[in-house]
Coordinates of C-alpha atoms and ligand atoms in Angstrom, one line a residue:
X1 CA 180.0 44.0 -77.8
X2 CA 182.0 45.9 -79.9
X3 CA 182.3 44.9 -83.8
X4 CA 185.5 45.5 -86.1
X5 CA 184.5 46.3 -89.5
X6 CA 186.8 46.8 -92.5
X7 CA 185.8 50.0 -93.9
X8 CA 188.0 50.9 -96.4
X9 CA 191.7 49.7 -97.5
X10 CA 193.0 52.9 -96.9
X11 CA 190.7 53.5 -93.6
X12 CA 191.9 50.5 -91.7
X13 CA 189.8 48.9 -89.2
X14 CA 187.4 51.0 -87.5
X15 CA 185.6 49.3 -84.3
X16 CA 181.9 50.4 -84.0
X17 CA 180.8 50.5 -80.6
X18 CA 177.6 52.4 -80.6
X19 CA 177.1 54.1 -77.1
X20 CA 180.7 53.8 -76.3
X21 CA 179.8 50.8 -74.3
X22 CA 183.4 49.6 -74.6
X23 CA 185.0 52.4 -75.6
X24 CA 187.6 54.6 -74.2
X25 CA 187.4 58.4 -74.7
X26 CA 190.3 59.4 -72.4
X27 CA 192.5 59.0 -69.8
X28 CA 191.5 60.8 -66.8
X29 CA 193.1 61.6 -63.3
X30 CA 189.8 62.6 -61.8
X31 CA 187.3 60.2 -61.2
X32 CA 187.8 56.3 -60.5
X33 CA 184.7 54.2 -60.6
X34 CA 184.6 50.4 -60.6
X35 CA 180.7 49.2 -61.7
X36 CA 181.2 45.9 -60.2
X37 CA 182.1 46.4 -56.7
X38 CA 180.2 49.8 -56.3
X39 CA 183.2 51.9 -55.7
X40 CA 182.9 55.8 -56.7
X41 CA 186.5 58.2 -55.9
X42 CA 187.0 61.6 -56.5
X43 CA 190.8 62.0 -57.2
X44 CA 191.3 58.9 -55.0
X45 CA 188.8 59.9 -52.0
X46 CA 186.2 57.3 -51.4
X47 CA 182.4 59.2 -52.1
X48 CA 181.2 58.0 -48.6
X49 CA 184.0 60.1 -47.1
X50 CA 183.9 63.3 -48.9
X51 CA 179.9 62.9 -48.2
X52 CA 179.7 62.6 -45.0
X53 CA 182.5 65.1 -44.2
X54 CA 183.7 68.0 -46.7
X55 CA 181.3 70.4 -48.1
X56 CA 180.6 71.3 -52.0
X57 CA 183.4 73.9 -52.5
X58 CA 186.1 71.4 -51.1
X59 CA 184.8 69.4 -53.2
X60 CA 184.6 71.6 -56.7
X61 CA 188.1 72.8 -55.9
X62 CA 189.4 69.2 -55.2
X63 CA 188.1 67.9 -58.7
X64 CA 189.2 71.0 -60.5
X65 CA 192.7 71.4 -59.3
X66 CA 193.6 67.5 -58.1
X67 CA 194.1 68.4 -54.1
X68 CA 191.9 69.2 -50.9
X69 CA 192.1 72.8 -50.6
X70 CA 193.6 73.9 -47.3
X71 CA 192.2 76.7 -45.6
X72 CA 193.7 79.8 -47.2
X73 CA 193.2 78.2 -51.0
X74 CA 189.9 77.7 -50.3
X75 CA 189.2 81.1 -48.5
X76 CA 190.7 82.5 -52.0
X77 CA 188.6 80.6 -53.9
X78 CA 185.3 81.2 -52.0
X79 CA 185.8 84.9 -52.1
X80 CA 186.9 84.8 -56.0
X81 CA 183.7 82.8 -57.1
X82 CA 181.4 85.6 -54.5
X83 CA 183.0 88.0 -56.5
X84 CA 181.5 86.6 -60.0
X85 CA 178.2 85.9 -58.2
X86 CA 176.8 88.7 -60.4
X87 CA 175.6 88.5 -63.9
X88 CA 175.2 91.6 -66.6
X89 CA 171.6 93.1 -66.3
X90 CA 171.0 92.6 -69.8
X91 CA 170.7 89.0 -69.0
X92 CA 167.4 89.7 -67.5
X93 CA 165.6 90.5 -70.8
X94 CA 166.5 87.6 -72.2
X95 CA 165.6 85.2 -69.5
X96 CA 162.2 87.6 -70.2
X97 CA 161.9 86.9 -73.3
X98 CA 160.7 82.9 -72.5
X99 CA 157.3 81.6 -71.8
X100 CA 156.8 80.9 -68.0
X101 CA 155.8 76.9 -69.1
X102 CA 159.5 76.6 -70.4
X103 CA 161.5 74.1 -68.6
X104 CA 164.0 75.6 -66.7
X105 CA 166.6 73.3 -68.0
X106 CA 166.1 74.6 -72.0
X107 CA 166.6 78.4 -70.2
X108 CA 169.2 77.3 -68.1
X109 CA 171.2 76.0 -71.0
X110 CA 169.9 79.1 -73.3
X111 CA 171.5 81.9 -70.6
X112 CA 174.8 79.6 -70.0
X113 CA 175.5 80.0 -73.4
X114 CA 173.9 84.2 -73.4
X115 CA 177.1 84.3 -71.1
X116 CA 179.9 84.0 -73.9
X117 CA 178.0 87.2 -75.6
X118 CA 178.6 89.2 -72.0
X119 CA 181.9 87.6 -71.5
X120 CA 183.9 87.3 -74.6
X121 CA 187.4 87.1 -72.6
X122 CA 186.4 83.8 -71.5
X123 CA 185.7 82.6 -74.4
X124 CA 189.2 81.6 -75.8
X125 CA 191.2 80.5 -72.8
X126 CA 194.6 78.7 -72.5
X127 CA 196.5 79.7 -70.1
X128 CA 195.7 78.7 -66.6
X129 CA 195.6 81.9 -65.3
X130 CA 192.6 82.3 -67.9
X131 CA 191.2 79.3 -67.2
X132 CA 191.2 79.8 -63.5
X133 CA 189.0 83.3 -64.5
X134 CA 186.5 81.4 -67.1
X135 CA 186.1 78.8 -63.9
X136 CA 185.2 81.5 -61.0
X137 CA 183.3 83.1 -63.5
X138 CA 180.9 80.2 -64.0
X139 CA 180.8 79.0 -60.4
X140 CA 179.9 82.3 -59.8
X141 CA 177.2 83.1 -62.4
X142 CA 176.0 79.5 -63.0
X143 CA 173.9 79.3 -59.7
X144 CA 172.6 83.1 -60.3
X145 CA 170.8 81.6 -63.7
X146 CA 169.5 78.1 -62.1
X147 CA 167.8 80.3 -59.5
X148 CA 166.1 82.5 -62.0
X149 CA 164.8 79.9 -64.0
X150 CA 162.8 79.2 -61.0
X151 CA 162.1 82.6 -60.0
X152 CA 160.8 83.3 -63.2
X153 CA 158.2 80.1 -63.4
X154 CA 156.8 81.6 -59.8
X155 CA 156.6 85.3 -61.0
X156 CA 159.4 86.3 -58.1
X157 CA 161.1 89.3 -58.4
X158 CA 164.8 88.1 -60.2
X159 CA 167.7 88.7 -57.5
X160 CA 171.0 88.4 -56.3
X161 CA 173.4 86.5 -54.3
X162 CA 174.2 87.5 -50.3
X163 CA 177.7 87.6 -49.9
X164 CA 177.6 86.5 -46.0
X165 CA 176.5 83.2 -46.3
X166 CA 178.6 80.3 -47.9
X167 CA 177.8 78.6 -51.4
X168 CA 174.9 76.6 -51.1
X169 CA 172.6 78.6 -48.4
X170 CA 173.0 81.0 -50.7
X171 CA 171.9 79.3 -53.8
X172 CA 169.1 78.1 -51.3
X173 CA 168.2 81.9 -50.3
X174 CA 168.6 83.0 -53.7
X175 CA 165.8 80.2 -54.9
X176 CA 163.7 80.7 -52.5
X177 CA 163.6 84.1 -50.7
X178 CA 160.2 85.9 -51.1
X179 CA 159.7 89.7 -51.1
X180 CA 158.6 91.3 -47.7
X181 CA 159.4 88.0 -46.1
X182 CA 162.4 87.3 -44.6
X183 CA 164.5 84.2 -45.3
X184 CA 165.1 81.9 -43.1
X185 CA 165.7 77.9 -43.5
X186 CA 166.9 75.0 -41.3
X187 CA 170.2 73.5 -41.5
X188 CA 169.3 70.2 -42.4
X189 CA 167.7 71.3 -45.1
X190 CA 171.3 73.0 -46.6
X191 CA 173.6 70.1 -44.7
X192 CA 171.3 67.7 -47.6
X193 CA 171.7 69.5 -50.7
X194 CA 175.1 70.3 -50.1
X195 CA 176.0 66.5 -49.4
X196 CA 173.2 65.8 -52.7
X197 CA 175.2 68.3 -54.9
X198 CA 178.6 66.6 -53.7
X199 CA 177.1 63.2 -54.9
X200 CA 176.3 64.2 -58.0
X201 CA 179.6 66.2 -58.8
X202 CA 181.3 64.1 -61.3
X203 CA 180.7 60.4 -62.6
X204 CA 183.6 60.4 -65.5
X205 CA 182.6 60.1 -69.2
X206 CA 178.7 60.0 -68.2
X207 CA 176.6 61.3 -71.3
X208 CA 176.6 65.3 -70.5
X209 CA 180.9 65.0 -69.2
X210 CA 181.7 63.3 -72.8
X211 CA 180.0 66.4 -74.3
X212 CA 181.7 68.9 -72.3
X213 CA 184.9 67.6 -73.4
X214 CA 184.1 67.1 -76.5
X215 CA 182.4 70.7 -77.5
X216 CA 185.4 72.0 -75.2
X217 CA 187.8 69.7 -77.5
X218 CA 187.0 72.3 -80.8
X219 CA 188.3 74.8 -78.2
X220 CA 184.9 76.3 -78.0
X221 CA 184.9 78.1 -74.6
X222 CA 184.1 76.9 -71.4
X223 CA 180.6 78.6 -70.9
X224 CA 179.4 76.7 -74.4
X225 CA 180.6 73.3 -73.6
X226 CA 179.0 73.9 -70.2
X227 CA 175.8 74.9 -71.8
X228 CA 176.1 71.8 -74.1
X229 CA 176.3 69.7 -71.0
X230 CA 173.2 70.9 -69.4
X231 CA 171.7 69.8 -72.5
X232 CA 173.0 66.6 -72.9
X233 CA 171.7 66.4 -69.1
X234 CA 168.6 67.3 -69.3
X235 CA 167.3 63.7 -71.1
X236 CA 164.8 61.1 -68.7
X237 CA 167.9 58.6 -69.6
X238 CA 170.4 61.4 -68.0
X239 CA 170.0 63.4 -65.2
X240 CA 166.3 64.3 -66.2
X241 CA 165.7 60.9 -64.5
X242 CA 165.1 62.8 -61.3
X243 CA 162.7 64.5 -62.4
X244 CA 160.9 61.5 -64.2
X245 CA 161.4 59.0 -61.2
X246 CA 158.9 61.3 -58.8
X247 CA 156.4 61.7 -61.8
X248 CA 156.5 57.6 -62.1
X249 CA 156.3 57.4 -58.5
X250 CA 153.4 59.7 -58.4
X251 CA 151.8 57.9 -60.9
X252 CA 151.7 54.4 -59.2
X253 CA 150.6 56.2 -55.8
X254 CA 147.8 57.6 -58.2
X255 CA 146.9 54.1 -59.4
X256 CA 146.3 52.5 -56.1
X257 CA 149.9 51.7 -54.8
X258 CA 150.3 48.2 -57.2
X259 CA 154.3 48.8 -57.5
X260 CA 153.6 44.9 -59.2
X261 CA 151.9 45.9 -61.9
X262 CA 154.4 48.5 -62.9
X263 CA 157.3 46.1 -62.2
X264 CA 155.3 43.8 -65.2
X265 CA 155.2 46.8 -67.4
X266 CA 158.5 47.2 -66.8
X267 CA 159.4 44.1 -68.5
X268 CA 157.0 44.0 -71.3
X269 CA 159.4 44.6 -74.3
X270 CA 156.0 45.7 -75.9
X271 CA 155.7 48.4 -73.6
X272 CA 158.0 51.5 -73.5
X273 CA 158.0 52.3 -69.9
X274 CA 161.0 51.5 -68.0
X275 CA 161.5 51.7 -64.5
X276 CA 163.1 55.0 -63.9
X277 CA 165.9 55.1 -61.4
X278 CA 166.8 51.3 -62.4
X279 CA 169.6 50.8 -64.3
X280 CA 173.3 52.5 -65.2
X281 CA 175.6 51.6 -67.9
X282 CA 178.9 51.2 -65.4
X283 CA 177.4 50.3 -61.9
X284 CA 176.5 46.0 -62.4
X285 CA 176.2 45.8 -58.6
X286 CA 175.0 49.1 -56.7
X287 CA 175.1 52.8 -57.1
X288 CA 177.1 53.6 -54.0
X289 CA 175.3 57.3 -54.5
X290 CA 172.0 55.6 -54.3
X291 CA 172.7 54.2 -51.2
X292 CA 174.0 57.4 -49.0
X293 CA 171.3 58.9 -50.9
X294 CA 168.9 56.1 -49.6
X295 CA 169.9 56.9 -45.8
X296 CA 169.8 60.3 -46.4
X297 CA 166.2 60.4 -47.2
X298 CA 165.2 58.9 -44.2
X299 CA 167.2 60.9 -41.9
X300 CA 165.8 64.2 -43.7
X301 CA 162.3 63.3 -43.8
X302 CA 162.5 62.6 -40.2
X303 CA 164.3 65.8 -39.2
X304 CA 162.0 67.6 -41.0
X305 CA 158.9 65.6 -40.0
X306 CA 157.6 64.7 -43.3
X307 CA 155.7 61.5 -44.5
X308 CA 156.0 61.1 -47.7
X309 CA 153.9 58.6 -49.0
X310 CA 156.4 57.6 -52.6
X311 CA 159.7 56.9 -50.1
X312 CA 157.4 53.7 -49.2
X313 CA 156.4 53.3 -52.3
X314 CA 159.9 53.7 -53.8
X315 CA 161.6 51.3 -51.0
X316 CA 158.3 48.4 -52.1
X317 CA 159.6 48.6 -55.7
X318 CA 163.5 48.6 -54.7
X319 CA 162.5 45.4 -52.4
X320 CA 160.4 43.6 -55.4
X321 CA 163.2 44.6 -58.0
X322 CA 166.2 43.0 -56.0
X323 CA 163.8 39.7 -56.1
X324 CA 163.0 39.8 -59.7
X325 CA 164.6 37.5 -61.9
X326 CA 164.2 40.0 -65.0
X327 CA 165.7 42.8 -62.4
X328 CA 168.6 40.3 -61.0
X329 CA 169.5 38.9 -64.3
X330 CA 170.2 42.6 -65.9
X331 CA 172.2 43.4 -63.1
X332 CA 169.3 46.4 -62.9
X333 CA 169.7 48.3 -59.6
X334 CA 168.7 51.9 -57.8
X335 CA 170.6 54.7 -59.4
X336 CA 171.5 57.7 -58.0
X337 CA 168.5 59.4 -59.0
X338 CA 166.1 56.4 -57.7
X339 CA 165.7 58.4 -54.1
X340 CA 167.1 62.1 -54.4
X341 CA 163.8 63.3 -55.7
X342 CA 162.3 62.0 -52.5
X343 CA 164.5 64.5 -51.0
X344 CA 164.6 67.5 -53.3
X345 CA 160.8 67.0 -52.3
X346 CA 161.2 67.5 -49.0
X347 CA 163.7 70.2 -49.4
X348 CA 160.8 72.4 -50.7
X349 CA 162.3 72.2 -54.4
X350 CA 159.5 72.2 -57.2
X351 CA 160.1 68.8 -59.5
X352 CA 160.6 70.7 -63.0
X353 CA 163.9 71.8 -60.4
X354 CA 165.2 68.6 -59.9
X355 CA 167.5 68.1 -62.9
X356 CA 168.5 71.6 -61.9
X357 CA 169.7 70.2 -59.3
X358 CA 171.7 68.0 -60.8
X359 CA 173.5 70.7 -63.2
X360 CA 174.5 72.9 -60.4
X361 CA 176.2 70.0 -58.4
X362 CA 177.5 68.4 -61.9
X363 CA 179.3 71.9 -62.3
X364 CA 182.4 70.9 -60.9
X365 CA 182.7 67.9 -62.6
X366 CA 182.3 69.3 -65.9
X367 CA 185.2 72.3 -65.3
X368 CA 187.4 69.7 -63.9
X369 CA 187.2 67.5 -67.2
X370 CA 187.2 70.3 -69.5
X371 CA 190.6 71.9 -67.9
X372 CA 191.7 68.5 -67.8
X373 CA 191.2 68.1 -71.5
X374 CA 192.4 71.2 -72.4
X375 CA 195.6 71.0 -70.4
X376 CA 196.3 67.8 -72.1
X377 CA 196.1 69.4 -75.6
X378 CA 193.8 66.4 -76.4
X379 CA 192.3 66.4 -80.3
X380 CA 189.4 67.4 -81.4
X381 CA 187.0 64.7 -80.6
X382 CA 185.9 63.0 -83.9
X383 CA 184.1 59.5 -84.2
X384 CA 184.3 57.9 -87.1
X385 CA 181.1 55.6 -88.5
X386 CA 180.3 52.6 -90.4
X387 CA 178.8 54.0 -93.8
X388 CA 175.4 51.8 -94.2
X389 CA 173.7 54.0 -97.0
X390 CA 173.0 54.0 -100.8
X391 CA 175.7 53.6 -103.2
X392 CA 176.6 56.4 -105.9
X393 CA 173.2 57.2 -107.2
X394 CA 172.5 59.3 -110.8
X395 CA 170.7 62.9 -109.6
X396 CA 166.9 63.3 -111.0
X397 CA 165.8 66.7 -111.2
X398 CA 162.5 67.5 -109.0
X399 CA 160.5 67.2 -112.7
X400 CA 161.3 63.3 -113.2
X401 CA 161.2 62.4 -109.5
Ligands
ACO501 N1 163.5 49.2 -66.6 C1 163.3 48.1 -67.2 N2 164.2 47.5 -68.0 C2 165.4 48.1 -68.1 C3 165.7 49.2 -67.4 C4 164.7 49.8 -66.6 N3 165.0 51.0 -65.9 N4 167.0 49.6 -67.6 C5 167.5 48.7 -68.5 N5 166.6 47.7 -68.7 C6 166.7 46.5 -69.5 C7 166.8 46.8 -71.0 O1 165.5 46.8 -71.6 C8 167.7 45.8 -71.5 O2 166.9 44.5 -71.6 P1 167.2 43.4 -72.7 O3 168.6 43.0 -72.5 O4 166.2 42.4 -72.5 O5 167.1 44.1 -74.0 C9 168.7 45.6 -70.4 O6 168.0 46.0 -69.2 C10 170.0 46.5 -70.6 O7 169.5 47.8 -70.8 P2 170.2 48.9 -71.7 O8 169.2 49.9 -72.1 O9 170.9 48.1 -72.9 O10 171.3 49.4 -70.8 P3 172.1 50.8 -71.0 O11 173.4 50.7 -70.3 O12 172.1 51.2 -72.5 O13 171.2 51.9 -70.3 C11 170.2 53.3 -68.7 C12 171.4 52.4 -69.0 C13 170.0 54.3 -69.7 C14 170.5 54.0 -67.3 C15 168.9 52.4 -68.5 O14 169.1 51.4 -67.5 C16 167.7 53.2 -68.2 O15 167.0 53.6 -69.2 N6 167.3 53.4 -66.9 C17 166.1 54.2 -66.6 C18 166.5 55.7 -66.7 C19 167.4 56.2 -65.6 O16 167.2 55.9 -64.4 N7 168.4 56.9 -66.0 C20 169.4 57.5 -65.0 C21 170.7 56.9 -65.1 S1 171.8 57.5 -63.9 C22 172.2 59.1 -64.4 O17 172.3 59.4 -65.5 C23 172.4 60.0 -63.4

């Protein structure tokens, strides 16, 4: 709950919500979500729609600039992001530079922000015309990075994009293409990560979107805030849940398959482990991601023909949870992350990927709340705090301490 504390006469009342349980950061026209009934809209369109039936572009350029593109606005903006999709060559030593154990999320967010260096104009941006520049820009660039970071932990030679095919087959060809081979890769396997990057395209003031905005808010440019987003992204209580929900998964299959005994852990309070993939500070009912994402990872591990041992595993714990009383009571359900690392699996994408993943379909969402918050001239985002520390104290120099 949230507590108001006096501070000071002349500080008025300051309420302390730590986490922002209860606190509003902003108003927002892009994404409605009501945690109770399960309902997720992008600028008013329903998830399950825009899912099943507009591809990741639409999508970007639907959250950026409020409307559905129609054909010739999205033709323009298709060809303007293909025409960032290169980054400067210097970029390449850097991305050198790191070990090849580095996860590819610390490099990802290193070389988003090695961008503002070979980019200064987009740096300070307030027109829209500007603005519409720093955003092709990153859309561009943005998937060029992810894919080296994963090029560069298999020792492939670091690449480009190919302008013929459309956003995501080529972020697909630009992962995975191997020298002297030629690329080639089945449609379901692009038809899911397109609809998995749609999915995961915005969520409102989620931990890595409040920091985007509020970087952004010291008018910092777009590329920083970005990078501070991937970040704030990265953490096993964030979008590194992916990752950590296969490794958990993996675990139990390890163990023998008990997903009991890991529900009990679960619920020891002595015991830190929590069951990753449960759980989500707005949704009280169900993650209406997790359940497209649910059918979706059947449907792709049968068109693909894989049997992957963990989606049993991961439907026995869902099952048990949803009978739990510890589970029921705390309103503790699948998240969005509980099955799409079943998928990225099958898609061929290496786990240290996943929250990757994540970033490059969270892209949108970010740009669309940091114009948003720029073209609302919002303030510079500044919390206040409840002081809890030592009174005035004499100083002792280091001789009498
Ligand atoms: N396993 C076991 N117990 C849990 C879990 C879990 N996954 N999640 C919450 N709880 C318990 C807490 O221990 C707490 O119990 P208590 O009331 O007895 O103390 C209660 O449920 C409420 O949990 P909080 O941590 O207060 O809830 P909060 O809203 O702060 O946290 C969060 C939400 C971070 C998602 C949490 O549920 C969690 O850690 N889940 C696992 C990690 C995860 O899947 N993260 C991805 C979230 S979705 C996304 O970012 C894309």
């Amino acid at each position: 709950g949230i507590e108001i504390k006096k501070l000071r006469a002349e500080a008025g009342l300051i309420t302390l919500d730590p986490g922002y349980k209860n606190t509003g950061s902003c108003e927002s026209a892009i994404t409605f979500l009501d945690g109770e009934k399960g309902i997720l809209r992008y600028r008013g369109y329903a998830i399950e729609d825009l899912a099943e039936k507009a591809d990741f572009l639409e999508v970007a350029f639907l959250l950026i600039f409020g409307e559905l593109p129609n054909k010739e606005q999205l033709e323009k903006f298709t060809n303007d992001i293909k025409e960032q999709s290169h980054v400067d060559e210097e970029m390449k030593k850097i991305l050198d530079g790191f070990p090849k154990a580095a996860h590819p999320m610390g490099v990802l967010a290193s070389l988003t922000s090695a961008l503002t260096a070979f980019n200064p104009s987009s740096v300070d941006v307030s027109s829209e015309g500007d603005m519409y520049k720093a955003i092709v820009k990153i859309m561009g660039k943005f998937p060029v990075l992810a894919a080296w970071t994963l090029r560069k932990k298999h020792s492939l030679p670091l690449n480009y994009g190919d302008e013929s095919l459309d956003y995501v087959e080529n972020l697909h060809k630009m992962m995975f293409e191997k020298p002297g081979k030629s690329y080639k890769v089945d449609k379901t396997v692009i038809d899911a990560l397109d609809k998995l990057l749609i999915l995961h395209a915005d969520h409102e003031q989620n931990c890595s979107t409040s920091t985007v905005r509020m970087v952004g808010s010291s008018h910092a440019g777009l590329f920083a805030s970005i990078s501070a987003g991937v970040s704030a992204l990265w953490g096993p209580l964030h979008g590194g849940a992916n990752q950590a929900v296969i490794e958990m998964l993996e675990r139990i299959k390890e163990d023998g398959g008990d997903t009991h005994k890991f529900m009990e852990k679960a619920k020891d309070k002595e015991d830190p482990f929590r069951l990753m993939g449960f759980g989500h500070r707005v949704y009280k009912n169900f993650d209406p991601r997790a359940k497209i994402i649910k059918k979706s990872a059947d449907e792709v591990l049968g068109q693909l023909g894989v049997d992957d041992p963990v989606l049993d595993i991961a439907k026995g714990l869902e099952k048990e949870a949803l009978e739990d009383d510890y589970f029921v009571q705390r309103k503790l359900y699948p998240n969005v992350d509980f099955y799409s690392g079943i998928i990225y699996r099958a898609l061929g994408i290496p786990v240290e990927m996943f929250t990757v993943m994540f970033a490059l379909g969270r892209l949108p969402g970010w740009i669309a709340q940091w114009r948003e918050m720029r073209l609302n001239k919002e303030p510079i985002g500044r919390p206040r705090q409840i002081y809890v520390g030592p009174n005035h104290r004499d100083f002792k120099p280091l001789g009498s301490r």
